[in-house]
Amino acid sequence: MRYLTYLDENGKHQPACLMDGRAVEFPPLLQAIGEITTFQAHSVKGLLSLTPAQKALLNQTCLNHLNMGEGLDLDKLTLAPPIPNPGKIICIGMNYPSRADTPRPEYPVVFLKPTSGLSSHRAPIRLARACENVHFEAELAFYIADTCHNVPLSEARSHIAGYTIANDVGDQTIEKRTSQWTSGKMFDTFTPTGPVFVPADEITDPQDLMIRTWRNGDLVQESSTVRMLFTVDEILAYLSTLTTLQPGDLVLTGSPKLFHGELVFHPPLEPGEEIKITISSLGTLINHIEQGA
C-alpha cells in the first residue's frame, strides 16, 4: 500500500491510501476502524506513529473500500508533497562519481534546504527574479521513521520509513557566490517531491534503483543508485551522529553526474520546459518550469 497527500476543494492537505491508481482518504478509513485514536493529525506523517497491527488494519480497510468500488481517481487529484511538513530537509551533495575514478571522500557532503521550498508532482518550478542559472537534479529521497540518534550502520535500514522521488533544483551561479550552496538552493518550489510515499518494505534494495530524467521528452540523465558513493544506510547512520533525526524528516541522497559515462553540462532551465523523473518502483515526478516573481 502506498500513500499520498492531496489538496481538497478547500486547499487543505488530505492524506490517502493508494492502490492501482485509486486513492481512499484516511478520514473515512479511521472512522471505519474506530480503534486508532492516536493518529497524529490524520496525515501521512502521522502514519509513522502507528503500530504494525494498526497499519495493517488501515491498509486492509482501504483495500475493502477499493474492492467496493470506492476511491478517488489519482489523475484527478492535485497532489501535495507526500509529507508536506517534514521537520528537516537534509541533502547529500556530490554523492555520485563525476568521473570513472572519482574517489570516495571521507565523509558525505551535507547541506540543508528550507521546508518552504517543498513542491509536488505537477506543480510548477518557478524561476524567481534573482535566478540566473537553474538546473535540475534527480534524486532518491527517503523519510525517517522514528526519533533516532547515533544509529549503528547495521540498524540504519530499520529507521527508514519510506522513499519518494525528489528534484534538488538549484541555481548554480548563485550557489557559487560563496563557499556554501544554500543561497542557490533555497528558492520556493525548488524541492519538488512525490508523487507518493512508498513504504520501505516495498523496496527490496534501495541501492539497485534506476534513475532517469527526461527534459522536454529527451532522456538527459540515466544511472543507478548502485553508483552512490555513500549508501542510504551509510547516510542515515552518519547524519544521526550529527543531529537527532525525527519522524518525517526528508533526506535527499544526491544526483547522478555521469550520463553514459560522460560528465554532461546541461543548459539552464527555461520557462515552458518540462522535467520528468522516474525511479524504479517509485513512479514518476513531473514538473513544468514557469517564470516567477
Coordinates of C-alpha atoms in Angstrom, one line a residue:
M1 CA 0.0 0.0 0.0
R2 CA 1.3 3.4 -0.9
Y3 CA 0.3 6.8 0.4
L4 CA -0.1 10.4 -0.8
T5 CA -1.3 13.8 0.3
Y6 CA -3.6 15.8 -1.9
L7 CA -5.3 19.2 -1.8
D8 CA -9.1 19.1 -1.3
E9 CA -11.5 21.7 -2.7
N10 CA -10.7 24.0 0.3
G11 CA -7.0 23.8 -0.3
K12 CA -6.4 21.7 2.8
H13 CA -4.0 18.7 2.9
Q14 CA -5.7 15.3 2.9
P15 CA -3.9 12.0 3.2
A16 CA -4.9 8.9 1.3
C17 CA -4.0 5.3 0.7
L18 CA -3.3 4.4 -2.9
M19 CA -3.6 1.3 -5.0
D20 CA -4.0 0.7 -8.7
G21 CA -4.5 4.4 -9.4
R22 CA -7.3 4.8 -6.9
A23 CA -7.0 6.7 -3.6
V24 CA -9.0 6.4 -0.4
E25 CA -9.0 9.2 2.1
F26 CA -7.8 8.5 5.6
P27 CA -10.7 10.1 7.5
P28 CA -13.4 7.5 6.4
L29 CA -10.9 4.7 7.0
L30 CA -10.2 5.9 10.5
Q31 CA -13.9 6.2 11.2
A32 CA -14.4 2.6 10.0
I33 CA -11.5 1.3 12.1
G34 CA -12.5 3.3 15.2
E35 CA -9.8 1.9 17.4
I36 CA -6.9 4.1 16.1
T37 CA -7.1 7.0 18.5
T38 CA -3.5 8.3 18.5
F39 CA -3.2 9.0 14.8
Q40 CA -1.5 12.4 14.5
A41 CA -3.4 15.0 12.6
H42 CA -4.7 12.4 10.2
S43 CA -1.6 12.7 8.0
V44 CA 0.9 10.6 6.1
K45 CA 3.5 11.8 8.7
G46 CA 1.1 10.5 11.4
L47 CA 1.1 7.1 9.8
L48 CA 4.7 6.7 11.1
S49 CA 3.4 6.5 14.6
L50 CA 1.1 3.5 14.0
T51 CA 1.9 0.1 15.2
P52 CA 2.3 -2.6 12.5
A53 CA -1.0 -4.1 13.5
Q54 CA -2.8 -0.7 13.2
K55 CA -1.1 0.0 9.9
A56 CA -2.2 -3.5 8.6
L57 CA -5.8 -2.7 9.7
L58 CA -5.7 0.7 8.0
N59 CA -4.4 -0.9 4.8
Q60 CA -7.0 -3.7 4.9
T61 CA -9.8 -1.2 5.4
C62 CA -8.5 0.8 2.4
L63 CA -8.5 -2.4 0.3
N64 CA -12.0 -3.1 1.4
H65 CA -13.2 0.3 0.3
L66 CA -11.4 -0.1 -3.1
N67 CA -13.0 -3.5 -3.6
M68 CA -16.4 -1.9 -3.1
G69 CA -15.6 0.5 -6.0
E70 CA -15.0 3.5 -3.8
G71 CA -12.0 5.8 -4.0
L72 CA -10.7 8.8 -6.0
D73 CA -9.1 8.8 -9.4
L74 CA -5.4 9.7 -8.8
D75 CA -5.2 11.6 -12.1
K76 CA -7.9 14.0 -10.9
L77 CA -6.2 14.9 -7.7
T78 CA -4.0 17.9 -7.1
L79 CA -1.1 16.3 -5.2
A80 CA 0.9 17.9 -2.4
P81 CA 4.3 16.6 -1.2
P82 CA 3.8 13.1 0.3
I83 CA 4.7 14.6 3.7
P84 CA 4.1 18.4 3.4
N85 CA 5.7 19.2 6.8
P86 CA 9.0 17.5 7.4
G87 CA 10.9 18.9 10.3
K88 CA 14.1 19.0 8.3
I89 CA 15.2 18.6 4.6
I90 CA 18.8 17.2 4.6
C91 CA 20.7 16.9 1.3
I92 CA 23.8 15.0 0.3
G93 CA 25.9 16.6 -2.3
M94 CA 28.4 15.0 -4.7
N95 CA 27.3 11.5 -3.9
Y96 CA 27.8 10.1 -7.4
P97 CA 31.1 9.9 -9.3
S98 CA 31.9 12.8 -11.7
R99 CA 34.4 10.6 -13.5
A100 CA 35.1 6.9 -13.6
D101 CA 37.8 7.1 -11.0
T102 CA 36.2 9.5 -8.5
P103 CA 37.5 8.6 -5.1
R104 CA 35.1 8.3 -2.2
P105 CA 35.5 11.2 0.3
E106 CA 36.0 10.5 3.9
Y107 CA 32.6 12.0 4.8
P108 CA 29.4 12.8 2.9
V109 CA 28.8 16.4 1.9
V110 CA 25.8 17.6 3.8
F111 CA 23.6 20.7 3.4
L112 CA 20.1 21.8 4.2
K113 CA 17.2 23.1 2.2
P114 CA 14.2 25.0 3.7
T115 CA 10.9 23.3 4.0
S116 CA 9.3 26.4 2.4
G117 CA 10.9 25.2 -0.9
L118 CA 8.9 22.0 -1.0
S119 CA 6.7 21.4 -4.0
S120 CA 4.9 18.5 -5.5
H121 CA 4.1 16.4 -8.6
R122 CA 2.8 18.6 -11.5
A123 CA 3.4 21.8 -9.5
P124 CA 5.4 24.4 -11.3
I125 CA 9.1 25.1 -10.6
R126 CA 9.1 28.9 -10.6
L127 CA 12.2 30.8 -11.6
A128 CA 12.5 33.8 -9.2
R129 CA 13.6 37.2 -10.5
A130 CA 17.0 36.6 -8.8
C131 CA 17.6 33.3 -10.7
E132 CA 20.3 33.2 -13.3
N133 CA 21.3 29.6 -14.0
V134 CA 18.8 27.0 -12.7
H135 CA 19.4 23.2 -13.1
F136 CA 17.6 20.0 -12.1
E137 CA 19.0 17.2 -10.0
A138 CA 17.0 13.9 -9.9
E139 CA 17.4 12.1 -6.6
L140 CA 16.2 9.2 -4.5
A141 CA 14.9 10.6 -1.2
F142 CA 13.9 8.8 2.0
Y143 CA 11.9 9.6 5.1
I144 CA 12.9 9.0 8.7
A145 CA 10.7 6.6 10.5
D146 CA 11.3 7.5 14.2
T147 CA 13.4 9.6 16.5
C148 CA 16.9 8.3 16.4
H149 CA 20.4 9.4 17.2
N150 CA 23.8 7.6 16.9
V151 CA 22.4 4.8 14.8
P152 CA 24.7 1.8 14.1
L153 CA 25.2 1.2 10.4
S154 CA 23.7 -2.3 10.9
E155 CA 20.5 -0.8 12.2
A156 CA 20.1 2.1 9.8
R157 CA 17.6 0.5 7.4
S158 CA 15.1 -0.1 10.2
H159 CA 14.9 3.7 10.7
I160 CA 13.8 4.4 7.1
A161 CA 10.1 4.8 6.8
G162 CA 9.8 5.1 3.1
Y163 CA 11.0 6.6 -0.2
T164 CA 10.0 9.1 -2.8
I165 CA 11.4 11.0 -5.8
A166 CA 13.0 14.4 -5.3
N167 CA 14.3 17.1 -7.7
D168 CA 17.0 19.1 -6.0
V169 CA 16.6 22.2 -8.1
G170 CA 19.3 24.9 -7.7
D171 CA 20.8 28.0 -9.3
Q172 CA 24.4 27.1 -9.9
T173 CA 25.6 30.7 -10.4
I174 CA 24.1 31.8 -7.1
E175 CA 25.5 28.6 -5.4
K176 CA 29.0 29.7 -6.3
R177 CA 28.7 33.2 -4.9
T178 CA 30.1 31.8 -1.6
S179 CA 31.6 28.6 -0.3
Q180 CA 28.2 27.4 0.7
W181 CA 25.5 26.3 -1.7
T182 CA 22.4 27.1 0.3
S183 CA 21.7 30.5 -1.3
G184 CA 21.2 28.9 -4.7
K185 CA 19.1 26.0 -3.3
M186 CA 16.6 27.8 -1.1
F187 CA 14.1 29.3 -3.6
D188 CA 10.4 28.5 -3.3
T189 CA 9.3 25.4 -5.4
F190 CA 13.0 24.3 -5.7
T191 CA 12.3 20.9 -3.9
P192 CA 9.6 19.0 -5.8
T193 CA 8.9 15.6 -4.2
G194 CA 6.5 12.8 -5.0
P195 CA 4.3 11.7 -6.4
V196 CA 3.8 9.2 -3.5
F197 CA 5.2 7.8 -0.3
V198 CA 6.5 4.3 -0.9
P199 CA 6.9 2.3 2.4
A200 CA 10.4 1.0 2.9
D201 CA 9.3 -2.7 3.0
E202 CA 8.2 -2.3 -0.7
I203 CA 11.8 -1.5 -1.8
T204 CA 13.9 -4.7 -1.6
D205 CA 17.2 -2.9 -2.3
P206 CA 17.4 0.9 -2.4
Q207 CA 20.9 0.6 -3.9
D208 CA 19.5 -1.1 -7.1
L209 CA 17.1 1.6 -8.5
M210 CA 17.3 3.2 -11.9
I211 CA 17.1 7.0 -12.1
R212 CA 16.1 8.6 -15.4
T213 CA 15.3 12.2 -16.3
W214 CA 13.7 13.5 -19.4
R215 CA 13.8 17.1 -20.4
N216 CA 11.1 18.1 -22.9
G217 CA 10.9 14.4 -23.8
D218 CA 14.6 13.8 -24.3
L219 CA 16.5 11.4 -22.0
V220 CA 19.2 13.5 -20.3
Q221 CA 20.0 11.6 -17.1
E222 CA 20.3 7.8 -16.6
S223 CA 22.1 6.0 -13.8
S224 CA 21.5 3.7 -10.9
T225 CA 21.7 4.1 -7.1
V226 CA 24.2 1.4 -7.1
R227 CA 26.7 4.1 -8.1
M228 CA 26.2 6.1 -4.9
L229 CA 29.4 6.8 -3.1
F230 CA 27.6 6.6 0.3
T231 CA 24.6 4.2 0.5
V232 CA 21.3 5.2 2.1
D233 CA 22.3 3.2 5.2
E234 CA 25.6 5.0 5.5
I235 CA 23.9 8.4 5.0
L236 CA 21.4 7.8 7.7
A237 CA 23.9 6.4 10.2
Y238 CA 26.3 9.4 9.6
L239 CA 23.5 12.0 9.8
S240 CA 22.4 10.5 13.1
T241 CA 25.8 11.3 14.6
L242 CA 25.3 15.0 13.7
T243 CA 21.7 15.6 14.7
T244 CA 18.7 13.8 16.2
L245 CA 16.6 12.6 13.2
Q246 CA 12.9 12.7 13.7
P247 CA 9.8 11.1 12.1
G248 CA 9.1 12.6 8.7
D249 CA 12.5 14.2 8.2
L250 CA 13.3 14.1 4.5
V251 CA 16.8 13.1 3.2
L252 CA 17.9 13.6 -0.4
T253 CA 20.7 11.3 -1.4
G254 CA 22.4 13.1 -4.3
S255 CA 22.1 13.1 -8.1
P256 CA 24.0 11.1 -10.7
K257 CA 26.6 13.1 -12.6
L258 CA 27.6 10.8 -15.4
F259 CA 25.4 10.1 -18.4
H260 CA 26.6 7.1 -20.4
G261 CA 30.0 7.5 -18.8
E262 CA 30.4 11.2 -19.6
L263 CA 30.0 14.3 -17.5
V264 CA 27.3 16.3 -19.2
F265 CA 26.7 20.1 -18.8
H266 CA 23.1 21.0 -19.3
P267 CA 21.8 24.5 -20.3
P268 CA 19.8 26.4 -17.7
L269 CA 16.1 25.7 -17.3
E270 CA 13.8 28.0 -19.2
P271 CA 10.1 28.8 -18.7
G272 CA 7.9 26.4 -20.7
E273 CA 10.1 23.3 -20.2
E274 CA 9.2 20.0 -18.6
I275 CA 11.3 17.8 -16.3
K276 CA 10.2 14.2 -15.8
I277 CA 12.0 12.0 -13.4
T278 CA 11.4 8.3 -12.9
I279 CA 12.9 6.0 -10.3
S280 CA 12.4 2.3 -10.4
S281 CA 9.4 1.2 -8.2
L282 CA 8.7 4.8 -7.1
G283 CA 6.9 6.2 -10.0
T284 CA 7.3 9.5 -12.0
L285 CA 7.7 13.1 -10.8
I286 CA 6.8 15.7 -13.4
N287 CA 7.2 19.5 -13.2
H288 CA 7.0 22.3 -15.6
I289 CA 9.1 25.4 -15.5
E290 CA 7.5 28.9 -15.1
Q291 CA 8.7 32.4 -14.7
G292 CA 8.1 33.5 -11.1
A293 CA 8.1 36.9 -9.4

